[in-house]
Amino acid sequence: MTIPAVDIIGSGSPIVMVHGSFATTSTWKPMVKLLAEQHQCILIRLPGHGGSPDPRDFDHPCIDTELAEIEAAVAAHTSEPIHLVGHSFGGVVALAQALKGNLKIRQLTLFEPVAAWLLPLMNDQDMHQRVMDFVDDYKTAVERQEPRVAGKVIDFWGEPGSFARLPEHIQDGLGALVPHNLRHWQLCTSMPWQPEHVRQLNMPVTLVYGSQSDPATHAIARHIADLAPDSRLIEIPDASHMLVTSHPQECVAAMQG
């Protein structure tokens, strides 16, 4: 039996939510509890995650693979303009969908989008080097088949010890998603758009990051906020990269503010 690539919860004005790498639609559960009474929450399952079929473009990754899932879900479930929300790699996907410009998006909210492709274009060489040094180290660890290598990514975007705080069965299970995460890294670091395209976004854009996350996430959020003509930049105190699960009330408030 094929598992649908989308979960639908609640009713009302539509919010399309895209989870990150090493995650599933369960990422959104704490926030959906607060949103579903007034909104139709359309939760996208990224390819290869949560039972969704694997992508077919591992050799030459293309963001259109992810965008096709969003476009199909929107076509099937709503005719209204959407509030598009993404977290981490899901934020990269949501931003790409907005830049593509083929959906009616009334609002865009990005929780720590890991859009590393913007860093060199914004001449942020320090943060770009920080990210690329990590990617090189991570790929080497994967090639060496180091155990629980997914923890490197979790701790990099969040804070040291984030991976160790996960239950052991989750730590073990994330290993199967490493090939997908490597594919995501290729997309995060190479997109076809330029800063001037971000300047042309025609909807309100909210950028949210946690105070305890890696400084590269802060830099990316600031750059997008600086470029987007109608933007807000919000820091959530004492939150890290998984702010959407650890601080759901603050995240929902950021979306609605």
PDB file of C-alpha atoms in Angstrom:
ATOM      1  CA  MET A   1       0.000   0.000   0.000  1.00  0.00           C
ATOM      2  CA  THR A   2       1.415   3.405  -0.989  1.00  0.00           C
ATOM      3  CA  ILE A   3       1.526   5.923   1.851  1.00  0.00           C
ATOM      4  CA  PRO A   4       0.152   9.333   0.803  1.00  0.00           C
ATOM      5  CA  ALA A   5       2.754  12.095   0.518  1.00  0.00           C
ATOM      6  CA  VAL A   6       0.606  14.418   2.600  1.00  0.00           C
ATOM      7  CA  ASP A   7      -1.274  14.483   5.920  1.00  0.00           C
ATOM      8  CA  ILE A   8      -4.343  16.722   6.325  1.00  0.00           C
ATOM      9  CA  ILE A   9      -5.333  17.918   9.803  1.00  0.00           C
ATOM     10  CA  GLY A  10      -7.923  20.527  10.774  1.00  0.00           C
ATOM     11  CA  SER A  11     -10.089  22.894   8.743  1.00  0.00           C
ATOM     12  CA  GLY A  12     -10.045  26.552   7.806  1.00  0.00           C
ATOM     13  CA  SER A  13      -7.583  28.692   5.876  1.00  0.00           C
ATOM     14  CA  PRO A  14      -4.815  26.456   4.466  1.00  0.00           C
ATOM     15  CA  ILE A  15      -1.305  26.231   5.884  1.00  0.00           C
ATOM     16  CA  VAL A  16       1.146  24.055   3.936  1.00  0.00           C
ATOM     17  CA  MET A  17       3.997  22.823   6.162  1.00  0.00           C
ATOM     18  CA  VAL A  18       7.251  21.262   4.935  1.00  0.00           C
ATOM     19  CA  HIS A  19       9.433  19.392   7.441  1.00  0.00           C
ATOM     20  CA  GLY A  20      13.205  19.175   7.354  1.00  0.00           C
ATOM     21  CA  SER A  21      15.827  16.531   6.696  1.00  0.00           C
ATOM     22  CA  PHE A  22      16.029  13.579   9.128  1.00  0.00           C
ATOM     23  CA  ALA A  23      12.383  14.334  10.022  1.00  0.00           C
ATOM     24  CA  THR A  24       8.750  13.521   9.280  1.00  0.00           C
ATOM     25  CA  THR A  25       5.431  15.327   9.511  1.00  0.00           C
ATOM     26  CA  SER A  26       5.529  14.495  13.248  1.00  0.00           C
ATOM     27  CA  THR A  27       7.825  17.512  13.501  1.00  0.00           C
ATOM     28  CA  TRP A  28       4.732  19.701  13.287  1.00  0.00           C
ATOM     29  CA  LYS A  29       2.542  17.912  15.864  1.00  0.00           C
ATOM     30  CA  PRO A  30       3.040  20.421  18.718  1.00  0.00           C
ATOM     31  CA  MET A  31       2.262  23.361  16.428  1.00  0.00           C
ATOM     32  CA  VAL A  32      -0.623  21.647  14.631  1.00  0.00           C
ATOM     33  CA  LYS A  33      -2.356  21.146  17.986  1.00  0.00           C
ATOM     34  CA  LEU A  34      -2.480  24.930  18.246  1.00  0.00           C
ATOM     35  CA  LEU A  35      -3.342  25.602  14.604  1.00  0.00           C
ATOM     36  CA  ALA A  36      -5.825  22.913  13.527  1.00  0.00           C
ATOM     37  CA  GLU A  37      -8.953  24.465  15.057  1.00  0.00           C
ATOM     38  CA  GLN A  38      -8.737  27.421  12.692  1.00  0.00           C
ATOM     39  CA  HIS A  39      -6.597  26.127   9.834  1.00  0.00           C
ATOM     40  CA  GLN A  40      -6.390  23.251   7.408  1.00  0.00           C
ATOM     41  CA  CYS A  41      -2.844  22.023   8.016  1.00  0.00           C
ATOM     42  CA  ILE A  42      -1.479  20.327   4.896  1.00  0.00           C
ATOM     43  CA  LEU A  43       1.649  18.469   6.000  1.00  0.00           C
ATOM     44  CA  ILE A  44       4.000  17.508   3.173  1.00  0.00           C
ATOM     45  CA  ARG A  45       6.008  14.274   3.430  1.00  0.00           C
ATOM     46  CA  LEU A  46       9.349  14.856   1.747  1.00  0.00           C
ATOM     47  CA  PRO A  47      10.428  12.156  -0.721  1.00  0.00           C
ATOM     48  CA  GLY A  48      11.941   9.197   1.120  1.00  0.00           C
ATOM     49  CA  HIS A  49      10.613  10.335   4.507  1.00  0.00           C
ATOM     50  CA  GLY A  50       7.739   8.961   6.568  1.00  0.00           C
ATOM     51  CA  GLY A  51       7.021   6.204   4.054  1.00  0.00           C
ATOM     52  CA  SER A  52       6.916   8.506   1.027  1.00  0.00           C
ATOM     53  CA  PRO A  53       8.584   6.984  -2.071  1.00  0.00           C
ATOM     54  CA  ASP A  54      12.274   7.670  -2.587  1.00  0.00           C
ATOM     55  CA  PRO A  55      13.281  10.331  -5.094  1.00  0.00           C
ATOM     56  CA  ARG A  56      14.741   9.157  -8.395  1.00  0.00           C
ATOM     57  CA  ASP A  57      17.323  11.900  -8.749  1.00  0.00           C
ATOM     58  CA  PHE A  58      20.085  10.928  -6.302  1.00  0.00           C
ATOM     59  CA  ASP A  59      22.697  11.235  -9.058  1.00  0.00           C
ATOM     60  CA  HIS A  60      21.548  14.711 -10.113  1.00  0.00           C
ATOM     61  CA  PRO A  61      19.340  16.194  -7.369  1.00  0.00           C
ATOM     62  CA  CYS A  62      16.707  18.691  -8.474  1.00  0.00           C
ATOM     63  CA  ILE A  63      14.515  20.752  -6.150  1.00  0.00           C
ATOM     64  CA  ASP A  64      11.592  20.232  -8.535  1.00  0.00           C
ATOM     65  CA  THR A  65      11.265  16.752  -7.000  1.00  0.00           C
ATOM     66  CA  GLU A  66      10.191  18.354  -3.721  1.00  0.00           C
ATOM     67  CA  LEU A  67       8.204  21.154  -5.342  1.00  0.00           C
ATOM     68  CA  ALA A  68       6.120  18.642  -7.262  1.00  0.00           C
ATOM     69  CA  GLU A  69       4.883  17.218  -3.942  1.00  0.00           C
ATOM     70  CA  ILE A  70       3.787  20.653  -2.726  1.00  0.00           C
ATOM     71  CA  GLU A  71       2.126  21.536  -6.017  1.00  0.00           C
ATOM     72  CA  ALA A  72       0.224  18.252  -6.152  1.00  0.00           C
ATOM     73  CA  ALA A  73      -0.951  18.612  -2.539  1.00  0.00           C
ATOM     74  CA  VAL A  74      -2.162  22.173  -3.078  1.00  0.00           C
ATOM     75  CA  ALA A  75      -3.966  21.242  -6.298  1.00  0.00           C
ATOM     76  CA  ALA A  76      -5.697  18.339  -4.559  1.00  0.00           C
ATOM     77  CA  HIS A  77      -6.708  20.000  -1.306  1.00  0.00           C
ATOM     78  CA  THR A  78      -7.296  23.726  -1.671  1.00  0.00           C
ATOM     79  CA  SER A  79      -8.039  26.496  -4.149  1.00  0.00           C
ATOM     80  CA  GLU A  80      -7.268  29.258  -1.655  1.00  0.00           C
ATOM     81  CA  PRO A  81      -3.989  31.154  -1.305  1.00  0.00           C
ATOM     82  CA  ILE A  82      -1.762  29.299   1.141  1.00  0.00           C
ATOM     83  CA  HIS A  83       0.421  30.178   4.086  1.00  0.00           C
ATOM     84  CA  LEU A  84       3.595  28.239   3.218  1.00  0.00           C
ATOM     85  CA  VAL A  85       5.773  27.160   6.141  1.00  0.00           C
ATOM     86  CA  GLY A  86       9.108  25.334   6.140  1.00  0.00           C
ATOM     87  CA  HIS A  87      11.637  24.213   8.728  1.00  0.00           C
ATOM     88  CA  SER A  88      15.347  23.622   8.094  1.00  0.00           C
ATOM     89  CA  PHE A  89      15.661  21.891   4.695  1.00  0.00           C
ATOM     90  CA  GLY A  90      11.896  22.299   4.445  1.00  0.00           C
ATOM     91  CA  GLY A  91      12.566  26.028   4.644  1.00  0.00           C
ATOM     92  CA  VAL A  92      14.858  25.709   1.627  1.00  0.00           C
ATOM     93  CA  VAL A  93      12.053  23.912  -0.215  1.00  0.00           C
ATOM     94  CA  ALA A  94       9.426  26.471   0.815  1.00  0.00           C
ATOM     95  CA  LEU A  95      11.641  29.362  -0.261  1.00  0.00           C
ATOM     96  CA  ALA A  96      12.271  27.638  -3.599  1.00  0.00           C
ATOM     97  CA  GLN A  97       8.521  27.212  -4.102  1.00  0.00           C
ATOM     98  CA  ALA A  98       7.946  30.904  -3.417  1.00  0.00           C
ATOM     99  CA  LEU A  99      10.743  31.871  -5.806  1.00  0.00           C
ATOM    100  CA  LYS A 100       9.277  29.613  -8.497  1.00  0.00           C
ATOM    101  CA  GLY A 101       6.200  31.811  -8.315  1.00  0.00           C
ATOM    102  CA  ASN A 102       3.574  29.384  -9.586  1.00  0.00           C
ATOM    103  CA  LEU A 103       1.421  29.054  -6.457  1.00  0.00           C
ATOM    104  CA  LYS A 104      -0.813  31.597  -4.735  1.00  0.00           C
ATOM    105  CA  ILE A 105       1.095  32.193  -1.500  1.00  0.00           C
ATOM    106  CA  ARG A 106      -0.422  34.710   0.909  1.00  0.00           C
ATOM    107  CA  GLN A 107       2.367  34.389   3.477  1.00  0.00           C
ATOM    108  CA  LEU A 108       5.738  32.646   3.808  1.00  0.00           C
ATOM    109  CA  THR A 109       7.216  31.586   7.167  1.00  0.00           C
ATOM    110  CA  LEU A 110      10.668  30.017   7.337  1.00  0.00           C
ATOM    111  CA  PHE A 111      11.984  28.446  10.540  1.00  0.00           C
ATOM    112  CA  GLU A 112      15.779  28.321  10.291  1.00  0.00           C
ATOM    113  CA  PRO A 113      15.953  27.694   6.533  1.00  0.00           C
ATOM    114  CA  VAL A 114      19.368  26.167   5.801  1.00  0.00           C
ATOM    115  CA  ALA A 115      19.681  27.977   2.468  1.00  0.00           C
ATOM    116  CA  ALA A 116      23.479  27.884   2.413  1.00  0.00           C
ATOM    117  CA  TRP A 117      23.463  28.725  -1.302  1.00  0.00           C
ATOM    118  CA  LEU A 118      22.825  32.364  -0.361  1.00  0.00           C
ATOM    119  CA  LEU A 119      25.947  32.799   1.777  1.00  0.00           C
ATOM    120  CA  PRO A 120      28.539  33.200  -1.013  1.00  0.00           C
ATOM    121  CA  LEU A 121      26.119  35.304  -3.058  1.00  0.00           C
ATOM    122  CA  MET A 122      25.847  37.691  -0.107  1.00  0.00           C
ATOM    123  CA  ASN A 123      29.651  37.747   0.256  1.00  0.00           C
ATOM    124  CA  ASP A 124      29.346  36.123   3.674  1.00  0.00           C
ATOM    125  CA  GLN A 125      32.587  34.224   3.289  1.00  0.00           C
ATOM    126  CA  ASP A 126      33.040  33.367   6.973  1.00  0.00           C
ATOM    127  CA  MET A 127      29.676  31.642   7.297  1.00  0.00           C
ATOM    128  CA  HIS A 128      30.012  30.017   3.883  1.00  0.00           C
ATOM    129  CA  GLN A 129      33.391  28.580   4.843  1.00  0.00           C
ATOM    130  CA  ARG A 130      31.981  27.401   8.159  1.00  0.00           C
ATOM    131  CA  VAL A 131      29.241  25.454   6.376  1.00  0.00           C
ATOM    132  CA  MET A 132      31.488  24.008   3.668  1.00  0.00           C
ATOM    133  CA  ASP A 133      34.112  22.906   6.209  1.00  0.00           C
ATOM    134  CA  PHE A 134      31.368  21.029   8.008  1.00  0.00           C
ATOM    135  CA  VAL A 135      30.066  19.458   4.802  1.00  0.00           C
ATOM    136  CA  ASP A 136      33.554  18.210   3.912  1.00  0.00           C
ATOM    137  CA  ASP A 137      33.994  16.690   7.374  1.00  0.00           C
ATOM    138  CA  TYR A 138      30.533  15.117   7.254  1.00  0.00           C
ATOM    139  CA  LYS A 139      31.063  13.553   3.835  1.00  0.00           C
ATOM    140  CA  THR A 140      34.398  12.124   4.994  1.00  0.00           C
ATOM    141  CA  ALA A 141      32.700  10.606   8.033  1.00  0.00           C
ATOM    142  CA  VAL A 142      30.035   9.043   5.798  1.00  0.00           C
ATOM    143  CA  GLU A 143      32.704   7.565   3.519  1.00  0.00           C
ATOM    144  CA  ARG A 144      34.438   6.086   6.557  1.00  0.00           C
ATOM    145  CA  GLN A 145      31.100   4.610   7.671  1.00  0.00           C
ATOM    146  CA  GLU A 146      31.396   6.187  11.089  1.00  0.00           C
ATOM    147  CA  PRO A 147      28.579   5.110  13.442  1.00  0.00           C
ATOM    148  CA  ARG A 148      25.628   7.416  14.009  1.00  0.00           C
ATOM    149  CA  VAL A 149      27.040   9.940  11.552  1.00  0.00           C
ATOM    150  CA  ALA A 150      23.646  11.675  11.371  1.00  0.00           C
ATOM    151  CA  GLY A 151      24.478  13.145  14.762  1.00  0.00           C
ATOM    152  CA  LYS A 152      27.026  15.434  13.147  1.00  0.00           C
ATOM    153  CA  VAL A 153      24.289  17.213  11.217  1.00  0.00           C
ATOM    154  CA  ILE A 154      21.895  17.407  14.168  1.00  0.00           C
ATOM    155  CA  ASP A 155      24.580  18.908  16.398  1.00  0.00           C
ATOM    156  CA  PHE A 156      25.901  21.282  13.742  1.00  0.00           C
ATOM    157  CA  TRP A 157      22.636  23.061  12.991  1.00  0.00           C
ATOM    158  CA  GLY A 158      21.479  22.896  16.581  1.00  0.00           C
ATOM    159  CA  GLU A 159      23.913  22.790  19.456  1.00  0.00           C
ATOM    160  CA  PRO A 160      26.384  20.184  20.775  1.00  0.00           C
ATOM    161  CA  GLY A 161      24.547  17.380  22.548  1.00  0.00           C
ATOM    162  CA  SER A 162      21.308  17.728  20.564  1.00  0.00           C
ATOM    163  CA  PHE A 163      21.716  14.283  19.006  1.00  0.00           C
ATOM    164  CA  ALA A 164      22.604  12.610  22.304  1.00  0.00           C
ATOM    165  CA  ARG A 165      19.336  13.837  23.811  1.00  0.00           C
ATOM    166  CA  LEU A 166      17.315  11.905  21.225  1.00  0.00           C
ATOM    167  CA  PRO A 167      16.041   8.428  22.187  1.00  0.00           C
ATOM    168  CA  GLU A 168      18.451   5.693  21.090  1.00  0.00           C
ATOM    169  CA  HIS A 169      15.973   4.100  18.673  1.00  0.00           C
ATOM    170  CA  ILE A 170      15.659   7.438  16.877  1.00  0.00           C
ATOM    171  CA  GLN A 171      19.435   7.875  16.786  1.00  0.00           C
ATOM    172  CA  ASP A 172      19.745   4.450  15.182  1.00  0.00           C
ATOM    173  CA  GLY A 173      16.873   5.024  12.762  1.00  0.00           C
ATOM    174  CA  LEU A 174      18.302   8.241  11.342  1.00  0.00           C
ATOM    175  CA  GLY A 175      21.143   6.317   9.728  1.00  0.00           C
ATOM    176  CA  ALA A 176      18.851   5.113   6.931  1.00  0.00           C
ATOM    177  CA  LEU A 177      18.183   8.744   5.972  1.00  0.00           C
ATOM    178  CA  VAL A 178      21.836   9.730   5.510  1.00  0.00           C
ATOM    179  CA  PRO A 179      21.729   9.264   1.675  1.00  0.00           C
ATOM    180  CA  HIS A 180      18.701  11.564   1.575  1.00  0.00           C
ATOM    181  CA  ASN A 181      20.461  14.095   3.766  1.00  0.00           C
ATOM    182  CA  LEU A 182      23.491  14.093   1.470  1.00  0.00           C
ATOM    183  CA  ARG A 183      21.121  14.795  -1.411  1.00  0.00           C
ATOM    184  CA  HIS A 184      19.603  17.638   0.595  1.00  0.00           C
ATOM    185  CA  TRP A 185      23.052  19.133   1.186  1.00  0.00           C
ATOM    186  CA  GLN A 186      23.624  19.260  -2.558  1.00  0.00           C
ATOM    187  CA  LEU A 187      20.391  21.198  -2.948  1.00  0.00           C
ATOM    188  CA  CYS A 188      21.057  23.493   0.023  1.00  0.00           C
ATOM    189  CA  THR A 189      24.381  24.588  -1.421  1.00  0.00           C
ATOM    190  CA  SER A 190      23.427  24.951  -5.097  1.00  0.00           C
ATOM    191  CA  MET A 191      20.241  26.685  -6.200  1.00  0.00           C
ATOM    192  CA  PRO A 192      19.550  28.471  -9.498  1.00  0.00           C
ATOM    193  CA  TRP A 193      18.397  31.760  -7.959  1.00  0.00           C
ATOM    194  CA  GLN A 194      20.223  34.993  -7.186  1.00  0.00           C
ATOM    195  CA  PRO A 195      19.638  37.597  -4.441  1.00  0.00           C
ATOM    196  CA  GLU A 196      17.656  39.753  -6.856  1.00  0.00           C
ATOM    197  CA  HIS A 197      15.093  36.984  -7.136  1.00  0.00           C
ATOM    198  CA  VAL A 198      14.556  37.042  -3.356  1.00  0.00           C
ATOM    199  CA  ARG A 199      14.060  40.812  -3.623  1.00  0.00           C
ATOM    200  CA  GLN A 200      11.107  40.127  -5.922  1.00  0.00           C
ATOM    201  CA  LEU A 201       9.101  38.051  -3.428  1.00  0.00           C
ATOM    202  CA  ASN A 202       5.627  39.555  -3.324  1.00  0.00           C
ATOM    203  CA  MET A 203       4.285  38.165  -0.049  1.00  0.00           C
ATOM    204  CA  PRO A 204       5.022  38.833   3.640  1.00  0.00           C
ATOM    205  CA  VAL A 205       8.027  36.749   4.723  1.00  0.00           C
ATOM    206  CA  THR A 206       8.762  35.827   8.347  1.00  0.00           C
ATOM    207  CA  LEU A 207      12.182  34.437   9.307  1.00  0.00           C
ATOM    208  CA  VAL A 208      12.464  32.704  12.678  1.00  0.00           C
ATOM    209  CA  TYR A 209      15.562  31.331  14.397  1.00  0.00           C
ATOM    210  CA  GLY A 210      16.543  30.135  17.865  1.00  0.00           C
ATOM    211  CA  SER A 211      19.099  31.989  19.940  1.00  0.00           C
ATOM    212  CA  GLN A 212      21.050  28.783  20.626  1.00  0.00           C
ATOM    213  CA  SER A 213      21.329  27.554  17.023  1.00  0.00           C
ATOM    214  CA  ASP A 214      24.458  27.637  14.897  1.00  0.00           C
ATOM    215  CA  PRO A 215      25.437  31.175  13.803  1.00  0.00           C
ATOM    216  CA  ALA A 216      25.163  30.097  10.158  1.00  0.00           C
ATOM    217  CA  THR A 217      21.390  29.716  10.612  1.00  0.00           C
ATOM    218  CA  HIS A 218      21.204  33.224  12.055  1.00  0.00           C
ATOM    219  CA  ALA A 219      23.196  34.617   9.131  1.00  0.00           C
ATOM    220  CA  ILE A 220      21.010  32.904   6.516  1.00  0.00           C
ATOM    221  CA  ALA A 221      17.822  34.179   8.164  1.00  0.00           C
ATOM    222  CA  ARG A 222      19.209  37.723   8.331  1.00  0.00           C
ATOM    223  CA  HIS A 223      20.240  37.672   4.674  1.00  0.00           C
ATOM    224  CA  ILE A 224      16.793  36.541   3.507  1.00  0.00           C
ATOM    225  CA  ALA A 225      15.132  39.137   5.750  1.00  0.00           C
ATOM    226  CA  ASP A 226      17.395  41.849   4.355  1.00  0.00           C
ATOM    227  CA  LEU A 227      16.533  40.876   0.781  1.00  0.00           C
ATOM    228  CA  ALA A 228      12.780  40.217   0.979  1.00  0.00           C
ATOM    229  CA  PRO A 229      10.893  43.524   0.632  1.00  0.00           C
ATOM    230  CA  ASP A 230       8.174  42.685   3.209  1.00  0.00           C
ATOM    231  CA  SER A 231       9.967  40.732   5.938  1.00  0.00           C
ATOM    232  CA  ARG A 232      10.171  40.203   9.686  1.00  0.00           C
ATOM    233  CA  LEU A 233      13.081  38.619  11.577  1.00  0.00           C
ATOM    234  CA  ILE A 234      12.265  36.946  14.894  1.00  0.00           C
ATOM    235  CA  GLU A 235      14.625  35.354  17.422  1.00  0.00           C
ATOM    236  CA  ILE A 236      13.173  32.878  19.927  1.00  0.00           C
ATOM    237  CA  PRO A 237      15.207  32.975  23.162  1.00  0.00           C
ATOM    238  CA  ASP A 238      16.655  29.715  24.518  1.00  0.00           C
ATOM    239  CA  ALA A 239      15.558  27.805  21.403  1.00  0.00           C
ATOM    240  CA  SER A 240      17.766  25.757  19.103  1.00  0.00           C
ATOM    241  CA  HIS A 241      17.295  24.270  15.634  1.00  0.00           C
ATOM    242  CA  MET A 242      14.327  22.110  16.631  1.00  0.00           C
ATOM    243  CA  LEU A 243      12.421  25.154  17.844  1.00  0.00           C
ATOM    244  CA  VAL A 244       9.246  24.036  16.055  1.00  0.00           C
ATOM    245  CA  THR A 245       8.927  21.114  18.472  1.00  0.00           C
ATOM    246  CA  SER A 246      10.511  22.629  21.587  1.00  0.00           C
ATOM    247  CA  HIS A 247       8.820  26.067  21.406  1.00  0.00           C
ATOM    248  CA  PRO A 248       5.533  25.537  19.543  1.00  0.00           C
ATOM    249  CA  GLN A 249       3.630  28.411  21.154  1.00  0.00           C
ATOM    250  CA  GLU A 250       6.343  30.925  20.296  1.00  0.00           C
ATOM    251  CA  CYS A 251       6.564  29.556  16.756  1.00  0.00           C
ATOM    252  CA  VAL A 252       2.820  29.802  16.203  1.00  0.00           C
ATOM    253  CA  ALA A 253       2.872  33.340  17.584  1.00  0.00           C
ATOM    254  CA  ALA A 254       5.639  34.197  15.117  1.00  0.00           C
ATOM    255  CA  MET A 255       3.530  32.858  12.251  1.00  0.00           C
ATOM    256  CA  GLN A 256       0.508  34.869  13.285  1.00  0.00           C
ATOM    257  CA  GLY A 257       2.188  38.092  14.367  1.00  0.00           C
TER     258      GLY A 257
END
